[in-house]
Short mmCIF file of C-alpha atoms and ligand atoms in Angstrom, two decimals:
data_model
loop_
_atom_site.label_atom_id
_atom_site.label_comp_id
_atom_site.label_asym_id
_atom_site.label_seq_id
_atom_site.Cartn_x
_atom_site.Cartn_y
_atom_site.Cartn_z
CA MET E 1 180.94 -32.90 98.54
CA SER E 2 181.97 -29.39 99.37
CA SER E 3 179.53 -27.78 101.77
CA ASN E 4 178.99 -24.45 100.05
CA LYS E 5 175.83 -24.73 97.99
CA ILE E 6 175.90 -22.87 94.73
CA PRO E 7 172.45 -21.41 93.95
CA VAL E 8 170.83 -22.47 90.70
CA PHE E 9 168.72 -20.11 88.66
CA ASP E 10 167.18 -22.37 86.06
CA GLY E 11 165.82 -21.63 82.59
CA HIS E 12 162.76 -23.92 82.45
CA ASN E 13 160.29 -25.84 84.59
CA ASP E 14 156.66 -27.00 84.13
CA THR E 15 155.75 -26.90 87.78
CA LEU E 16 152.86 -24.45 87.41
CA LEU E 17 151.27 -26.78 84.79
CA LYS E 18 151.76 -29.85 86.98
CA LEU E 19 150.20 -28.13 90.01
CA GLU E 20 147.32 -26.98 87.82
CA ILE E 21 146.48 -30.34 86.20
CA GLU E 22 146.99 -32.35 89.38
CA ALA E 23 144.67 -30.09 91.37
CA GLY E 24 141.49 -31.99 92.29
CA THR E 25 142.96 -35.41 91.34
CA ARG E 26 144.44 -38.01 93.65
CA LYS E 27 147.85 -36.64 92.58
CA GLU E 28 147.15 -33.17 93.98
CA ARG E 29 150.20 -31.84 95.86
CA SER E 30 151.11 -28.66 97.73
CA PHE E 31 154.09 -26.60 96.56
CA PHE E 32 154.90 -26.05 100.24
CA LYS E 33 155.12 -29.70 101.36
CA ARG E 34 157.94 -32.10 100.50
CA THR E 35 156.79 -34.99 98.34
CA GLU E 36 158.55 -37.48 96.02
CA GLN E 37 156.21 -36.48 93.18
CA GLY E 38 157.55 -34.55 90.19
CA HIS E 39 160.65 -32.48 90.62
CA ILE E 40 160.00 -29.19 92.42
CA ASP E 41 158.40 -28.14 95.66
CA LEU E 42 159.72 -25.56 98.14
CA PRO E 43 161.39 -27.99 100.56
CA ARG E 44 163.17 -29.85 97.77
CA ALA E 45 164.11 -26.57 96.02
CA ARG E 46 165.75 -25.37 99.27
CA GLU E 47 167.57 -28.67 99.79
CA GLY E 48 169.12 -28.59 96.29
CA GLY E 49 169.86 -24.88 96.12
CA PHE E 50 167.23 -24.31 93.44
CA ALA E 51 167.08 -20.51 93.83
CA GLY E 52 164.55 -19.83 91.09
CA GLY E 53 164.04 -19.72 87.37
CA LEU E 54 161.70 -19.32 84.47
CA PHE E 55 158.32 -20.88 85.40
CA ALA E 56 156.57 -21.87 82.21
CA MET E 57 152.88 -21.54 81.50
CA PHE E 58 152.29 -24.25 78.88
CA VAL E 59 148.84 -25.14 77.60
CA PRO E 60 148.39 -28.81 76.70
CA SER E 61 146.59 -29.55 73.42
CA ASN E 62 143.71 -31.27 75.01
CA ILE E 63 143.09 -29.49 78.30
CA HIS E 64 140.17 -31.77 79.04
CA GLN E 65 142.23 -34.95 78.96
CA ASP E 66 142.77 -37.28 81.92
CA PHE E 67 146.05 -35.88 83.25
CA THR E 68 146.54 -38.66 85.74
CA ARG E 69 147.63 -40.85 82.80
CA PRO E 70 151.22 -40.49 81.65
CA PHE E 71 151.88 -38.14 78.72
CA ASN E 72 152.29 -40.12 75.49
CA PRO E 73 154.75 -38.22 73.21
CA SER E 74 153.67 -40.20 70.12
CA ASP E 75 149.93 -39.49 70.45
CA PRO E 76 149.01 -36.91 67.77
CA ALA E 77 146.18 -35.62 70.01
CA ASN E 78 148.94 -34.07 72.18
CA TYR E 79 150.01 -31.82 69.29
CA ALA E 80 146.58 -30.67 68.06
CA GLU E 81 146.17 -26.93 67.54
CA ILE E 82 144.32 -25.10 70.30
CA SER E 83 142.12 -21.97 70.14
CA GLN E 84 143.30 -18.61 71.56
CA ALA E 85 140.30 -18.37 73.90
CA GLU E 86 140.94 -21.81 75.46
CA ALA E 87 144.65 -21.19 75.68
CA LEU E 88 144.16 -17.82 77.37
CA GLY E 89 141.70 -19.25 79.86
CA PHE E 90 144.14 -21.99 80.89
CA THR E 91 147.10 -19.58 81.01
CA LEU E 92 145.21 -17.29 83.31
CA ARG E 93 144.69 -20.23 85.68
CA MET E 94 148.45 -20.80 85.84
CA ALA E 95 149.22 -17.04 86.17
CA ALA E 96 146.67 -16.75 88.97
CA ARG E 97 148.15 -19.87 90.67
CA ALA E 98 151.55 -18.16 90.60
CA GLN E 99 150.14 -15.05 92.24
CA ARG E 100 148.47 -17.13 94.93
CA LEU E 101 151.65 -19.15 95.54
CA GLU E 102 153.49 -15.91 96.15
CA ARG E 103 150.80 -14.68 98.53
CA GLU E 104 150.58 -17.92 100.48
CA SER E 105 154.35 -18.56 100.55
CA ASP E 106 155.19 -16.42 103.60
CA GLY E 107 158.09 -14.93 101.61
CA GLY E 108 159.31 -18.29 100.26
CA PHE E 109 158.27 -17.65 96.64
CA THR E 110 158.58 -14.32 94.82
CA LEU E 111 157.35 -13.35 91.40
CA CYS E 112 160.18 -11.38 89.82
CA ARG E 113 159.84 -8.72 87.12
CA SER E 114 163.48 -7.69 86.84
CA VAL E 115 167.01 -8.92 87.53
CA ALA E 116 167.03 -6.68 90.64
CA ASP E 117 163.92 -8.54 91.91
CA ILE E 118 165.65 -11.84 91.27
CA GLU E 119 168.83 -10.75 93.11
CA ARG E 120 166.75 -9.51 96.05
CA ALA E 121 164.74 -12.78 96.25
CA MET E 122 167.93 -14.86 96.03
CA ALA E 123 169.51 -12.85 98.82
CA GLU E 124 166.40 -13.44 100.94
CA ASP E 125 166.39 -17.21 100.21
CA SER E 126 163.03 -16.86 98.42
CA VAL E 127 162.46 -18.85 95.23
CA ALA E 128 162.77 -16.23 92.41
CA ALA E 129 160.09 -17.03 89.79
CA VAL E 130 159.94 -15.38 86.44
CA LEU E 131 156.78 -16.02 84.42
CA HIS E 132 157.31 -17.54 81.00
CA ILE E 133 154.93 -18.60 78.22
CA GLU E 134 155.81 -21.73 76.29
CA GLY E 135 153.91 -21.56 73.01
CA ALA E 136 152.04 -18.31 72.51
CA GLU E 137 148.58 -19.68 71.67
CA ALA E 138 147.12 -17.54 74.49
CA ILE E 139 148.31 -14.33 72.80
CA ASP E 140 145.94 -12.64 70.34
CA THR E 141 147.43 -11.01 67.24
CA ASP E 142 146.52 -7.52 68.58
CA PHE E 143 148.74 -8.32 71.61
CA ASN E 144 146.13 -7.27 74.22
CA ALA E 145 146.79 -10.47 76.18
CA LEU E 146 150.55 -9.91 75.90
CA GLU E 147 150.15 -6.41 77.38
CA VAL E 148 148.02 -7.57 80.30
CA LEU E 149 150.20 -10.67 81.03
CA HIS E 150 153.25 -8.47 80.92
CA ALA E 151 151.62 -6.33 83.59
CA ALA E 152 151.07 -9.54 85.59
CA GLY E 153 154.82 -10.31 85.42
CA LEU E 154 155.39 -12.08 82.12
CA ARG E 155 159.06 -11.57 81.16
CA SER E 156 159.82 -14.47 78.79
CA LEU E 157 157.97 -16.09 75.91
CA GLY E 158 158.59 -18.82 73.39
CA PRO E 159 156.48 -18.08 70.31
CA VAL E 160 155.88 -21.78 69.69
CA TRP E 161 155.92 -25.23 71.37
CA SER E 162 156.22 -28.40 69.28
CA ARG E 163 152.84 -27.54 67.68
CA LYS E 164 151.97 -25.12 64.93
CA ASN E 165 150.25 -21.87 65.92
CA ALA E 166 149.43 -18.36 64.53
CA PHE E 167 153.07 -17.25 65.03
CA ALA E 168 155.32 -20.11 63.98
CA ASP E 169 155.94 -23.82 63.52
CA GLY E 170 157.54 -25.96 66.17
CA VAL E 171 159.91 -28.99 65.88
CA PRO E 172 158.61 -32.44 66.73
CA MET E 173 160.51 -34.43 69.43
CA ALA E 174 162.00 -36.42 66.56
CA PHE E 175 165.17 -38.52 66.70
CA PRO E 176 167.32 -38.62 64.71
CA SER E 177 166.22 -35.43 62.93
CA SER E 178 167.48 -32.08 61.92
CA PRO E 179 165.64 -29.08 63.47
CA ASP E 180 164.80 -27.96 59.93
CA THR E 181 161.34 -29.57 59.95
CA GLY E 182 159.05 -26.87 58.65
CA PRO E 183 158.29 -23.19 58.01
CA GLY E 184 159.43 -20.35 60.24
CA LEU E 185 157.73 -17.22 61.63
CA THR E 186 154.52 -15.95 60.12
CA ASP E 187 153.94 -12.20 59.72
CA ALA E 188 152.11 -12.31 63.06
CA GLY E 189 155.18 -14.11 64.50
CA ARG E 190 157.48 -11.32 63.38
CA ALA E 191 155.15 -8.77 64.95
CA LEU E 192 155.11 -10.80 68.19
CA VAL E 193 158.91 -10.79 68.35
CA ARG E 194 158.94 -7.00 67.87
CA ALA E 195 156.19 -6.59 70.51
CA CYS E 196 158.22 -8.69 72.95
CA ASN E 197 161.35 -6.63 72.20
CA ASP E 198 159.36 -3.39 72.94
CA LEU E 199 158.12 -4.81 76.26
CA ARG E 200 161.55 -6.28 77.12
CA ILE E 201 160.11 -9.77 77.17
CA LEU E 202 162.79 -12.38 76.38
CA VAL E 203 162.06 -14.35 73.16
CA ASP E 204 162.81 -18.03 73.79
CA LEU E 205 163.91 -20.18 70.83
CA SER E 206 163.51 -23.68 72.34
CA HIS E 207 160.92 -25.71 70.33
CA ILE E 208 161.02 -23.45 67.19
CA THR E 209 161.98 -24.89 63.78
CA GLU E 210 165.38 -23.98 62.33
CA LYS E 211 163.74 -21.63 59.84
CA GLY E 212 161.87 -19.95 62.69
CA PHE E 213 165.17 -19.62 64.56
CA TRP E 214 166.76 -17.69 61.64
CA ASP E 215 163.60 -15.55 61.30
CA VAL E 216 163.88 -14.56 64.99
CA ALA E 217 167.61 -13.95 64.59
CA GLU E 218 166.82 -11.55 61.77
CA THR E 219 163.87 -9.81 63.54
CA SER E 220 164.87 -9.57 67.22
CA ARG E 221 167.01 -6.81 68.69
CA HIS E 222 167.87 -8.93 71.75
CA PRO E 223 170.38 -11.69 72.47
CA LEU E 224 169.23 -15.09 71.14
CA VAL E 225 168.23 -17.47 73.90
CA ALA E 226 167.23 -21.11 73.91
CA SER E 227 166.04 -21.77 77.46
CA HIS E 228 166.05 -25.57 77.43
CA SER E 229 167.85 -27.18 74.50
CA ASN E 230 171.04 -29.18 73.99
CA ALA E 231 173.79 -29.64 71.39
CA HIS E 232 172.63 -31.42 68.24
CA ALA E 233 176.26 -32.59 67.63
CA LEU E 234 175.90 -34.80 70.74
CA CYS E 235 172.23 -35.85 70.44
CA GLN E 236 170.52 -35.56 67.10
CA ASN E 237 167.05 -34.75 68.37
CA ALA E 238 165.13 -32.03 66.43
CA ARG E 239 164.80 -30.15 69.76
CA ASN E 240 168.55 -29.59 69.92
CA LEU E 241 170.70 -26.83 68.31
CA THR E 242 173.04 -27.24 65.38
CA ASP E 243 176.57 -25.78 65.50
CA ARG E 244 175.44 -23.02 63.08
CA GLN E 245 172.63 -22.05 65.50
CA LEU E 246 175.08 -22.07 68.42
CA ASP E 247 177.40 -19.77 66.52
CA ALA E 248 174.56 -17.32 65.97
CA ILE E 249 173.71 -17.45 69.68
CA ARG E 250 177.32 -16.72 70.47
CA GLU E 251 177.40 -13.87 68.00
CA SER E 252 174.28 -12.27 69.63
CA ASN E 253 175.78 -12.74 73.15
CA GLY E 254 172.76 -14.96 74.00
CA LEU E 255 172.48 -18.15 76.03
CA VAL E 256 171.58 -21.82 75.94
CA GLY E 257 170.08 -23.57 79.00
CA VAL E 258 171.14 -27.22 79.20
CA ASN E 259 168.06 -29.50 79.24
CA PHE E 260 168.14 -32.48 81.65
CA HIS E 261 165.68 -34.60 79.60
CA VAL E 262 167.47 -37.87 78.98
CA ALA E 263 166.22 -38.24 75.38
CA PHE E 264 167.70 -34.80 74.52
CA LEU E 265 171.01 -35.71 76.16
CA ARG E 266 171.82 -39.25 75.04
CA GLU E 267 173.69 -40.05 71.82
CA ASP E 268 171.16 -42.85 71.18
CA GLY E 269 168.15 -40.61 72.00
CA ARG E 270 166.63 -43.21 74.33
CA HIS E 271 164.29 -42.58 77.33
CA ASP E 272 166.59 -44.12 79.95
CA ARG E 273 166.69 -42.96 83.56
CA THR E 274 170.07 -44.59 84.16
CA THR E 275 171.71 -41.87 81.97
CA PRO E 276 174.72 -40.69 84.02
CA LEU E 277 175.05 -37.08 85.23
CA GLU E 278 178.21 -36.87 83.10
CA THR E 279 175.99 -36.71 80.01
CA ILE E 280 174.69 -33.34 81.24
CA VAL E 281 178.23 -32.31 81.92
CA ARG E 282 179.29 -33.35 78.43
CA HIS E 283 176.65 -31.11 76.77
CA ALA E 284 177.60 -28.23 79.11
CA ALA E 285 181.26 -28.64 78.17
CA TYR E 286 180.49 -28.75 74.44
CA LEU E 287 178.28 -25.62 74.70
CA VAL E 288 180.95 -23.80 76.74
CA GLU E 289 183.48 -24.66 74.05
CA ARG E 290 181.22 -23.39 71.29
CA LEU E 291 179.54 -20.44 73.03
CA GLY E 292 182.12 -19.31 75.56
CA GLU E 293 181.83 -19.39 79.36
CA ASP E 294 179.33 -16.57 79.59
CA ARG E 295 176.61 -18.01 77.37
CA VAL E 296 175.64 -21.35 78.92
CA GLY E 297 173.17 -21.93 81.74
CA LEU E 298 170.79 -24.63 82.94
CA GLY E 299 167.30 -25.31 81.62
CA SER E 300 166.25 -28.36 83.64
CA ASP E 301 162.78 -28.98 82.25
CA PHE E 302 161.88 -30.14 85.79
CA ASP E 303 158.34 -31.36 86.09
CA GLY E 304 158.16 -31.73 82.33
CA CYS E 305 160.71 -34.46 81.49
CA MET E 306 162.61 -37.57 82.51
CA VAL E 307 165.77 -36.55 84.35
CA PRO E 308 168.71 -38.86 85.16
CA ALA E 309 167.92 -40.95 88.26
CA ASP E 310 171.24 -39.89 89.80
CA LEU E 311 169.93 -36.31 89.86
CA GLY E 312 166.44 -37.27 90.87
CA ASP E 313 164.73 -33.91 91.27
CA SER E 314 165.49 -30.32 92.31
CA SER E 315 166.84 -31.57 95.69
CA GLY E 316 169.73 -33.20 93.75
CA LEU E 317 171.05 -30.14 91.98
CA GLN E 318 174.17 -29.91 94.07
CA LYS E 319 175.15 -33.36 92.75
CA LEU E 320 175.27 -31.78 89.29
CA VAL E 321 177.29 -28.88 90.69
CA GLN E 322 179.71 -31.45 92.04
CA ALA E 323 179.83 -33.31 88.73
CA PHE E 324 180.83 -29.99 87.10
CA ARG E 325 183.65 -29.63 89.66
CA ASP E 326 184.71 -33.26 89.17
CA ALA E 327 184.99 -32.58 85.44
CA GLY E 328 187.48 -29.81 86.20
CA PHE E 329 185.21 -26.83 85.79
CA GLY E 330 186.55 -24.03 87.98
CA GLU E 331 184.43 -22.45 90.70
CA ASN E 332 183.93 -19.32 88.63
CA LEU E 333 182.60 -21.27 85.62
CA VAL E 334 180.33 -23.39 87.91
CA GLU E 335 178.79 -20.22 89.25
CA LYS E 336 178.28 -18.86 85.76
CA LEU E 337 176.56 -22.03 84.61
CA SER E 338 174.48 -22.27 87.73
CA TYR E 339 173.01 -18.72 87.80
CA ARG E 340 175.23 -15.84 86.73
CA ASN E 341 174.82 -16.30 83.03
CA TRP E 342 171.02 -16.38 83.20
CA LEU E 343 171.04 -13.14 85.19
CA ARG E 344 173.44 -11.62 82.67
CA VAL E 345 171.28 -12.42 79.66
CA LEU E 346 168.09 -11.34 81.35
CA SER E 347 169.72 -8.02 82.22
CA HIS E 348 170.71 -7.53 78.57
CA THR E 349 167.09 -8.27 77.56
CA GLN E 350 165.74 -5.77 80.10
CA ASN E 351 167.69 -2.71 78.97
ZN1 ZN B 1 159.65 -27.46 76.55
#
């Protein structure tokens, strides 16, 4: 492997959630110590060239459940609607945790509010974290919480997770399935998109129904971005994007972040850790073909999914970089995929 590490700025991880729900259990871990648990901690991030990314604040449906048990994707209790008050309380815990991580990190972890902040953090070898909301249950329809969370650093928001809320309907993790599984944005959802546009908060389309996707396309003034989704043509999961959706993303000069979850990568949709790294490369190549070189990035879903065993966790990211090179991607394209395109689309959203 070539010795020059390419930094990765990544579109999605669930590390804040994992740290939050593991706190106080036998699984509790420190972000600052290397473990083999989950996918991201500071030592492993540095090893793999994980330079930063969107750090999601996701609120599980039953926040009182026993989180030491593995998440069961077919249990309907995991998709139950959740009240705004409960969701906001849990989101504040994750936002506060992010602030404390920054303070305790001795410069190793920086909350970034702009592309300039991200570039500075990357130059200083500090993990550049951008706060993201995955499913906007915590946001009231007067947008007071949105305003305050924006002030706390929120710069990206997906109106919906795979669970209905006041703003939109989400797709189930269904396979094989079209993403056209239900209604789109509500009136409150359209107002949320406009409020995010006004505050320069990126609107994330991963998890939304196809109807919701077209509603956002019609409502938003910003590039269309799906932070952690793959190509439906290669894996027919409802979470992935059809060619028509990809064409609209291209048209808007947006971006798709390639998701490392094996069930969103594989042609057969199976949960199989032996999935080769080349499967990620194949989705990246397809997306580059469809969207152009400037509109594809990474959206690992680290700490929220099953990644190929050959990648392992964030410490293995340079293996993926090498797999891109081995597939004949030039150095310029590898850099675009690894971080430049994310910075580009964020800068378009911020002006
Ligand atoms: Zn997700």
